[in-house]
Amino acid sequence: RVLFAVPVGGDMVRWNMHRIYGALRLPLLLQHWSIVAAEGWDARLLQEEADAMLHHQPVFLLENTPPPQPSNTLQRLQQL
């Protein structure tokens, strides 16, 4: 198991600074992990407009186990 935190909001890459993971990038990042729990997570965060200065950073507890289908990752995030 691993604790994992990344900035979440509207998808955005701020060159040479950071990335913000949204509805497109976050499912790709988590597709090979099982999400055990999340703190500070709300699926509505994925719908926010991209803003480099305003984002949230929920903490996920992940487990490296055989994952469900990658296409279901966004659905799993919305159910948390």
PDB file of N, CA and C in Angstrom:
ATOM      1  N   ARG A   1       0.834  -1.181   0.000  1.00  0.00           N
ATOM      2  CA  ARG A   1       0.000   0.000   0.000  1.00  0.00           C
ATOM      3  C   ARG A   1       0.878   1.244   0.000  1.00  0.00           C
ATOM      4  N   VAL A   2       0.327   2.315  -0.572  1.00  0.00           N
ATOM      5  CA  VAL A   2       1.079   3.566  -0.651  1.00  0.00           C
ATOM      6  C   VAL A   2       0.117   4.746  -0.508  1.00  0.00           C
ATOM      7  N   LEU A   3       0.567   5.778   0.207  1.00  0.00           N
ATOM      8  CA  LEU A   3      -0.172   7.035   0.254  1.00  0.00           C
ATOM      9  C   LEU A   3       0.294   7.869  -0.926  1.00  0.00           C
ATOM     10  N   PHE A   4      -0.655   8.453  -1.644  1.00  0.00           N
ATOM     11  CA  PHE A   4      -0.344   9.149  -2.886  1.00  0.00           C
ATOM     12  C   PHE A   4      -1.160  10.431  -2.962  1.00  0.00           C
ATOM     13  N   ALA A   5      -0.506  11.545  -3.218  1.00  0.00           N
ATOM     14  CA  ALA A   5      -1.206  12.825  -3.328  1.00  0.00           C
ATOM     15  C   ALA A   5      -0.685  13.588  -4.537  1.00  0.00           C
ATOM     16  N   VAL A   6      -1.587  14.081  -5.352  1.00  0.00           N
ATOM     17  CA  VAL A   6      -1.238  14.926  -6.495  1.00  0.00           C
ATOM     18  C   VAL A   6      -2.249  16.070  -6.570  1.00  0.00           C
ATOM     19  N   PRO A   7      -1.876  17.196  -7.173  1.00  0.00           N
ATOM     20  CA  PRO A   7      -2.823  18.286  -7.356  1.00  0.00           C
ATOM     21  C   PRO A   7      -3.955  17.858  -8.292  1.00  0.00           C
ATOM     22  N   VAL A   8      -5.191  18.139  -7.892  1.00  0.00           N
ATOM     23  CA  VAL A   8      -6.367  17.747  -8.666  1.00  0.00           C
ATOM     24  C   VAL A   8      -7.211  18.981  -8.960  1.00  0.00           C
ATOM     25  N   GLY A   9      -7.707  19.062 -10.168  1.00  0.00           N
ATOM     26  CA  GLY A   9      -8.565  20.166 -10.619  1.00  0.00           C
ATOM     27  C   GLY A   9      -8.798  19.980 -12.099  1.00  0.00           C
ATOM     28  N   GLY A  10      -8.885  21.069 -12.844  1.00  0.00           N
ATOM     29  CA  GLY A  10      -8.968  20.957 -14.299  1.00  0.00           C
ATOM     30  C   GLY A  10      -7.622  20.521 -14.837  1.00  0.00           C
ATOM     31  N   ASP A  11      -7.625  19.629 -15.837  1.00  0.00           N
ATOM     32  CA  ASP A  11      -6.358  19.152 -16.407  1.00  0.00           C
ATOM     33  C   ASP A  11      -5.509  20.321 -16.890  1.00  0.00           C
ATOM     34  N   MET A  12      -4.235  20.302 -16.492  1.00  0.00           N
ATOM     35  CA  MET A  12      -3.355  21.401 -16.883  1.00  0.00           C
ATOM     36  C   MET A  12      -1.901  20.997 -16.691  1.00  0.00           C
ATOM     37  N   VAL A  13      -1.055  21.423 -17.602  1.00  0.00           N
ATOM     38  CA  VAL A  13       0.391  21.277 -17.448  1.00  0.00           C
ATOM     39  C   VAL A  13       0.967  22.681 -17.470  1.00  0.00           C
ATOM     40  N   ARG A  14       1.605  23.048 -16.397  1.00  0.00           N
ATOM     41  CA  ARG A  14       2.288  24.345 -16.336  1.00  0.00           C
ATOM     42  C   ARG A  14       3.752  24.031 -16.524  1.00  0.00           C
ATOM     43  N   TRP A  15       4.249  24.293 -17.725  1.00  0.00           N
ATOM     44  CA  TRP A  15       5.585  23.885 -18.116  1.00  0.00           C
ATOM     45  C   TRP A  15       6.623  24.297 -17.084  1.00  0.00           C
ATOM     46  N   ASN A  16       7.464  23.357 -16.792  1.00  0.00           N
ATOM     47  CA  ASN A  16       8.593  23.528 -15.884  1.00  0.00           C
ATOM     48  C   ASN A  16       8.159  23.862 -14.454  1.00  0.00           C
ATOM     49  N   MET A  17       6.900  23.626 -14.133  1.00  0.00           N
ATOM     50  CA  MET A  17       6.438  23.889 -12.779  1.00  0.00           C
ATOM     51  C   MET A  17       5.716  22.678 -12.213  1.00  0.00           C
ATOM     52  N   HIS A  18       4.545  22.383 -12.726  1.00  0.00           N
ATOM     53  CA  HIS A  18       3.774  21.265 -12.195  1.00  0.00           C
ATOM     54  C   HIS A  18       2.635  20.880 -13.131  1.00  0.00           C
ATOM     55  N   ARG A  19       1.970  19.812 -12.780  1.00  0.00           N
ATOM     56  CA  ARG A  19       0.794  19.330 -13.499  1.00  0.00           C
ATOM     57  C   ARG A  19      -0.369  19.324 -12.522  1.00  0.00           C
ATOM     58  N   ILE A  20      -1.558  19.537 -13.068  1.00  0.00           N
ATOM     59  CA  ILE A  20      -2.779  19.374 -12.292  1.00  0.00           C
ATOM     60  C   ILE A  20      -3.568  18.286 -12.991  1.00  0.00           C
ATOM     61  N   TYR A  21      -3.987  17.279 -12.232  1.00  0.00           N
ATOM     62  CA  TYR A  21      -4.646  16.104 -12.788  1.00  0.00           C
ATOM     63  C   TYR A  21      -6.157  16.253 -12.692  1.00  0.00           C
ATOM     64  N   GLY A  22      -6.821  16.114 -13.836  1.00  0.00           N
ATOM     65  CA  GLY A  22      -8.277  16.252 -13.906  1.00  0.00           C
ATOM     66  C   GLY A  22      -8.919  15.004 -14.493  1.00  0.00           C
ATOM     67  N   ALA A  23     -10.059  15.177 -15.138  1.00  0.00           N
ATOM     68  CA  ALA A  23     -10.851  14.064 -15.654  1.00  0.00           C
ATOM     69  C   ALA A  23     -10.111  13.256 -16.721  1.00  0.00           C
ATOM     70  N   LEU A  24      -9.162  13.854 -17.413  1.00  0.00           N
ATOM     71  CA  LEU A  24      -8.418  13.115 -18.441  1.00  0.00           C
ATOM     72  C   LEU A  24      -7.177  12.428 -17.883  1.00  0.00           C
ATOM     73  N   ARG A  25      -6.418  13.131 -17.067  1.00  0.00           N
ATOM     74  CA  ARG A  25      -5.115  12.631 -16.633  1.00  0.00           C
ATOM     75  C   ARG A  25      -5.155  11.772 -15.366  1.00  0.00           C
ATOM     76  N   LEU A  26      -6.029  12.084 -14.417  1.00  0.00           N
ATOM     77  CA  LEU A  26      -6.058  11.330 -13.164  1.00  0.00           C
ATOM     78  C   LEU A  26      -6.411   9.854 -13.362  1.00  0.00           C
ATOM     79  N   PRO A  27      -7.423   9.517 -14.177  1.00  0.00           N
ATOM     80  CA  PRO A  27      -7.709   8.090 -14.395  1.00  0.00           C
ATOM     81  C   PRO A  27      -6.520   7.346 -15.023  1.00  0.00           C
ATOM     82  N   LEU A  28      -5.785   8.010 -15.905  1.00  0.00           N
ATOM     83  CA  LEU A  28      -4.614   7.372 -16.518  1.00  0.00           C
ATOM     84  C   LEU A  28      -3.530   7.123 -15.469  1.00  0.00           C
ATOM     85  N   LEU A  29      -3.370   8.059 -14.563  1.00  0.00           N
ATOM     86  CA  LEU A  29      -2.357   7.941 -13.521  1.00  0.00           C
ATOM     87  C   LEU A  29      -2.667   6.805 -12.542  1.00  0.00           C
ATOM     88  N   LEU A  30      -3.945   6.596 -12.275  1.00  0.00           N
ATOM     89  CA  LEU A  30      -4.358   5.612 -11.270  1.00  0.00           C
ATOM     90  C   LEU A  30      -4.831   4.281 -11.845  1.00  0.00           C
ATOM     91  N   GLN A  31      -4.774   4.109 -13.146  1.00  0.00           N
ATOM     92  CA  GLN A  31      -5.404   2.946 -13.765  1.00  0.00           C
ATOM     93  C   GLN A  31      -4.834   1.593 -13.341  1.00  0.00           C
ATOM     94  N   HIS A  32      -3.613   1.534 -12.876  1.00  0.00           N
ATOM     95  CA  HIS A  32      -3.032   0.249 -12.478  1.00  0.00           C
ATOM     96  C   HIS A  32      -2.981   0.063 -10.964  1.00  0.00           C
ATOM     97  N   TRP A  33      -3.778   0.856 -10.259  1.00  0.00           N
ATOM     98  CA  TRP A  33      -3.836   0.788  -8.800  1.00  0.00           C
ATOM     99  C   TRP A  33      -5.271   0.599  -8.354  1.00  0.00           C
ATOM    100  N   SER A  34      -5.431  -0.057  -7.237  1.00  0.00           N
ATOM    101  CA  SER A  34      -6.748  -0.152  -6.599  1.00  0.00           C
ATOM    102  C   SER A  34      -6.809   0.947  -5.543  1.00  0.00           C
ATOM    103  N   ILE A  35      -7.899   1.701  -5.552  1.00  0.00           N
ATOM    104  CA  ILE A  35      -8.066   2.782  -4.584  1.00  0.00           C
ATOM    105  C   ILE A  35      -8.737   2.204  -3.343  1.00  0.00           C
ATOM    106  N   VAL A  36      -8.013   2.200  -2.231  1.00  0.00           N
ATOM    107  CA  VAL A  36      -8.517   1.654  -0.975  1.00  0.00           C
ATOM    108  C   VAL A  36      -9.338   2.715  -0.244  1.00  0.00           C
ATOM    109  N   ALA A  37      -8.825   3.936  -0.190  1.00  0.00           N
ATOM    110  CA  ALA A  37      -9.506   5.034   0.495  1.00  0.00           C
ATOM    111  C   ALA A  37      -8.985   6.357  -0.056  1.00  0.00           C
ATOM    112  N   ALA A  38      -9.719   7.426   0.238  1.00  0.00           N
ATOM    113  CA  ALA A  38      -9.291   8.765  -0.169  1.00  0.00           C
ATOM    114  C   ALA A  38      -9.745   9.770   0.884  1.00  0.00           C
ATOM    115  N   GLU A  39      -8.898  10.749   1.150  1.00  0.00           N
ATOM    116  CA  GLU A  39      -9.219  11.811   2.100  1.00  0.00           C
ATOM    117  C   GLU A  39      -9.115  13.148   1.369  1.00  0.00           C
ATOM    118  N   GLY A  40     -10.128  13.981   1.519  1.00  0.00           N
ATOM    119  CA  GLY A  40     -10.125  15.269   0.838  1.00  0.00           C
ATOM    120  C   GLY A  40     -10.573  15.171  -0.604  1.00  0.00           C
ATOM    121  N   TRP A  41     -11.130  14.030  -0.981  1.00  0.00           N
ATOM    122  CA  TRP A  41     -11.532  13.785  -2.365  1.00  0.00           C
ATOM    123  C   TRP A  41     -13.002  14.109  -2.568  1.00  0.00           C
ATOM    124  N   ASP A  42     -13.308  14.741  -3.698  1.00  0.00           N
ATOM    125  CA  ASP A  42     -14.671  14.998  -4.143  1.00  0.00           C
ATOM    126  C   ASP A  42     -14.636  14.945  -5.665  1.00  0.00           C
ATOM    127  N   ALA A  43     -15.454  14.112  -6.280  1.00  0.00           N
ATOM    128  CA  ALA A  43     -15.436  13.939  -7.736  1.00  0.00           C
ATOM    129  C   ALA A  43     -15.701  15.249  -8.471  1.00  0.00           C
ATOM    130  N   ARG A  44     -16.354  16.201  -7.826  1.00  0.00           N
ATOM    131  CA  ARG A  44     -16.613  17.496  -8.472  1.00  0.00           C
ATOM    132  C   ARG A  44     -15.318  18.260  -8.741  1.00  0.00           C
ATOM    133  N   LEU A  45     -14.231  17.896  -8.063  1.00  0.00           N
ATOM    134  CA  LEU A  45     -12.941  18.552  -8.299  1.00  0.00           C
ATOM    135  C   LEU A  45     -12.498  18.380  -9.746  1.00  0.00           C
ATOM    136  N   LEU A  46     -12.882  17.269 -10.368  1.00  0.00           N
ATOM    137  CA  LEU A  46     -12.477  17.003 -11.746  1.00  0.00           C
ATOM    138  C   LEU A  46     -13.150  17.938 -12.737  1.00  0.00           C
ATOM    139  N   GLN A  47     -14.221  18.580 -12.331  1.00  0.00           N
ATOM    140  CA  GLN A  47     -14.966  19.462 -13.227  1.00  0.00           C
ATOM    141  C   GLN A  47     -14.537  20.922 -13.117  1.00  0.00           C
ATOM    142  N   GLU A  48     -13.637  21.221 -12.189  1.00  0.00           N
ATOM    143  CA  GLU A  48     -13.201  22.603 -12.009  1.00  0.00           C
ATOM    144  C   GLU A  48     -12.411  23.097 -13.206  1.00  0.00           C
ATOM    145  N   GLU A  49     -12.460  24.390 -13.420  1.00  0.00           N
ATOM    146  CA  GLU A  49     -11.696  25.015 -14.484  1.00  0.00           C
ATOM    147  C   GLU A  49     -10.210  24.979 -14.119  1.00  0.00           C
ATOM    148  N   ALA A  50      -9.355  24.794 -15.109  1.00  0.00           N
ATOM    149  CA  ALA A  50      -7.913  24.720 -14.856  1.00  0.00           C
ATOM    150  C   ALA A  50      -7.391  26.051 -14.332  1.00  0.00           C
ATOM    151  N   ASP A  51      -6.685  26.016 -13.221  1.00  0.00           N
ATOM    152  CA  ASP A  51      -6.106  27.208 -12.609  1.00  0.00           C
ATOM    153  C   ASP A  51      -4.838  26.781 -11.871  1.00  0.00           C
ATOM    154  N   ALA A  52      -3.699  27.283 -12.305  1.00  0.00           N
ATOM    155  CA  ALA A  52      -2.419  26.860 -11.728  1.00  0.00           C
ATOM    156  C   ALA A  52      -2.269  27.256 -10.269  1.00  0.00           C
ATOM    157  N   MET A  53      -2.989  28.271  -9.834  1.00  0.00           N
ATOM    158  CA  MET A  53      -2.840  28.741  -8.457  1.00  0.00           C
ATOM    159  C   MET A  53      -3.917  28.203  -7.516  1.00  0.00           C
ATOM    160  N   LEU A  54      -4.973  27.628  -8.073  1.00  0.00           N
ATOM    161  CA  LEU A  54      -6.060  27.124  -7.239  1.00  0.00           C
ATOM    162  C   LEU A  54      -6.313  25.660  -7.594  1.00  0.00           C
ATOM    163  N   HIS A  55      -5.921  24.775  -6.724  1.00  0.00           N
ATOM    164  CA  HIS A  55      -6.165  23.357  -6.917  1.00  0.00           C
ATOM    165  C   HIS A  55      -6.234  22.687  -5.543  1.00  0.00           C
ATOM    166  N   HIS A  56      -6.677  21.472  -5.531  1.00  0.00           N
ATOM    167  CA  HIS A  56      -6.789  20.689  -4.302  1.00  0.00           C
ATOM    168  C   HIS A  56      -5.821  19.523  -4.395  1.00  0.00           C
ATOM    169  N   GLN A  57      -5.451  18.960  -3.261  1.00  0.00           N
ATOM    170  CA  GLN A  57      -4.530  17.834  -3.266  1.00  0.00           C
ATOM    171  C   GLN A  57      -5.018  16.764  -2.301  1.00  0.00           C
ATOM    172  N   PRO A  58      -6.003  15.966  -2.758  1.00  0.00           N
ATOM    173  CA  PRO A  58      -6.481  14.879  -1.912  1.00  0.00           C
ATOM    174  C   PRO A  58      -5.399  13.808  -1.750  1.00  0.00           C
ATOM    175  N   VAL A  59      -5.552  12.999  -0.711  1.00  0.00           N
ATOM    176  CA  VAL A  59      -4.618  11.903  -0.451  1.00  0.00           C
ATOM    177  C   VAL A  59      -5.347  10.593  -0.719  1.00  0.00           C
ATOM    178  N   PHE A  60      -4.738   9.751  -1.535  1.00  0.00           N
ATOM    179  CA  PHE A  60      -5.305   8.444  -1.871  1.00  0.00           C
ATOM    180  C   PHE A  60      -4.469   7.361  -1.196  1.00  0.00           C
ATOM    181  N   LEU A  61      -5.126   6.342  -0.680  1.00  0.00           N
ATOM    182  CA  LEU A  61      -4.458   5.141  -0.220  1.00  0.00           C
ATOM    183  C   LEU A  61      -4.633   4.128  -1.344  1.00  0.00           C
ATOM    184  N   LEU A  62      -3.519   3.739  -1.963  1.00  0.00           N
ATOM    185  CA  LEU A  62      -3.548   2.857  -3.130  1.00  0.00           C
ATOM    186  C   LEU A  62      -2.941   1.508  -2.788  1.00  0.00           C
ATOM    187  N   GLU A  63      -3.390   0.507  -3.517  1.00  0.00           N
ATOM    188  CA  GLU A  63      -2.862  -0.838  -3.334  1.00  0.00           C
ATOM    189  C   GLU A  63      -2.502  -1.400  -4.702  1.00  0.00           C
ATOM    190  N   ASN A  64      -1.346  -1.993  -4.788  1.00  0.00           N
ATOM    191  CA  ASN A  64      -0.875  -2.566  -6.039  1.00  0.00           C
ATOM    192  C   ASN A  64      -1.407  -3.992  -6.154  1.00  0.00           C
ATOM    193  N   THR A  65      -2.606  -4.108  -6.669  1.00  0.00           N
ATOM    194  CA  THR A  65      -3.253  -5.393  -6.873  1.00  0.00           C
ATOM    195  C   THR A  65      -3.753  -5.436  -8.298  1.00  0.00           C
ATOM    196  N   PRO A  66      -4.170  -6.572  -8.786  1.00  0.00           N
ATOM    197  CA  PRO A  66      -4.717  -6.608 -10.133  1.00  0.00           C
ATOM    198  C   PRO A  66      -5.875  -5.612 -10.245  1.00  0.00           C
ATOM    199  N   PRO A  67      -5.724  -4.606 -11.109  1.00  0.00           N
ATOM    200  CA  PRO A  67      -6.728  -3.554 -11.184  1.00  0.00           C
ATOM    201  C   PRO A  67      -7.962  -3.974 -11.986  1.00  0.00           C
ATOM    202  N   PRO A  68      -9.071  -3.258 -11.785  1.00  0.00           N
ATOM    203  CA  PRO A  68     -10.223  -3.462 -12.653  1.00  0.00           C
ATOM    204  C   PRO A  68      -9.910  -2.892 -14.030  1.00  0.00           C
ATOM    205  N   GLN A  69     -10.825  -3.002 -14.935  1.00  0.00           N
ATOM    206  CA  GLN A  69     -10.622  -2.489 -16.290  1.00  0.00           C
ATOM    207  C   GLN A  69     -10.251  -1.015 -16.238  1.00  0.00           C
ATOM    208  N   PRO A  70      -9.229  -0.573 -17.009  1.00  0.00           N
ATOM    209  CA  PRO A  70      -8.816   0.831 -17.005  1.00  0.00           C
ATOM    210  C   PRO A  70      -9.955   1.789 -17.326  1.00  0.00           C
ATOM    211  N   SER A  71     -10.883   1.389 -18.155  1.00  0.00           N
ATOM    212  CA  SER A  71     -11.981   2.280 -18.531  1.00  0.00           C
ATOM    213  C   SER A  71     -12.893   2.571 -17.341  1.00  0.00           C
ATOM    214  N   ASN A  72     -12.803   1.757 -16.281  1.00  0.00           N
ATOM    215  CA  ASN A  72     -13.650   1.960 -15.103  1.00  0.00           C
ATOM    216  C   ASN A  72     -13.012   2.886 -14.064  1.00  0.00           C
ATOM    217  N   THR A  73     -11.797   3.350 -14.294  1.00  0.00           N
ATOM    218  CA  THR A  73     -11.099   4.141 -13.297  1.00  0.00           C
ATOM    219  C   THR A  73     -11.850   5.433 -12.978  1.00  0.00           C
ATOM    220  N   LEU A  74     -12.345   6.146 -13.983  1.00  0.00           N
ATOM    221  CA  LEU A  74     -13.077   7.381 -13.748  1.00  0.00           C
ATOM    222  C   LEU A  74     -14.372   7.088 -12.974  1.00  0.00           C
ATOM    223  N   GLN A  75     -15.035   5.993 -13.290  1.00  0.00           N
ATOM    224  CA  GLN A  75     -16.249   5.625 -12.567  1.00  0.00           C
ATOM    225  C   GLN A  75     -15.936   5.324 -11.102  1.00  0.00           C
ATOM    226  N   ARG A  76     -14.813   4.653 -10.835  1.00  0.00           N
ATOM    227  CA  ARG A  76     -14.433   4.356  -9.444  1.00  0.00           C
ATOM    228  C   ARG A  76     -14.137   5.639  -8.678  1.00  0.00           C
ATOM    229  N   LEU A  77     -13.488   6.603  -9.334  1.00  0.00           N
ATOM    230  CA  LEU A  77     -13.197   7.869  -8.680  1.00  0.00           C
ATOM    231  C   LEU A  77     -14.483   8.614  -8.327  1.00  0.00           C
ATOM    232  N   GLN A  78     -15.461   8.554  -9.197  1.00  0.00           N
ATOM    233  CA  GLN A  78     -16.721   9.259  -8.952  1.00  0.00           C
ATOM    234  C   GLN A  78     -17.525   8.611  -7.836  1.00  0.00           C
ATOM    235  N   GLN A  79     -17.270   7.342  -7.543  1.00  0.00           N
ATOM    236  CA  GLN A  79     -18.012   6.634  -6.499  1.00  0.00           C
ATOM    237  C   GLN A  79     -17.412   6.827  -5.118  1.00  0.00           C
ATOM    238  N   LEU A  80     -16.183   7.373  -5.035  1.00  0.00           N
ATOM    239  CA  LEU A  80     -15.557   7.566  -3.724  1.00  0.00           C
ATOM    240  C   LEU A  80     -16.261   8.631  -2.919  1.00  0.00           C
TER     241      LEU A  80
END
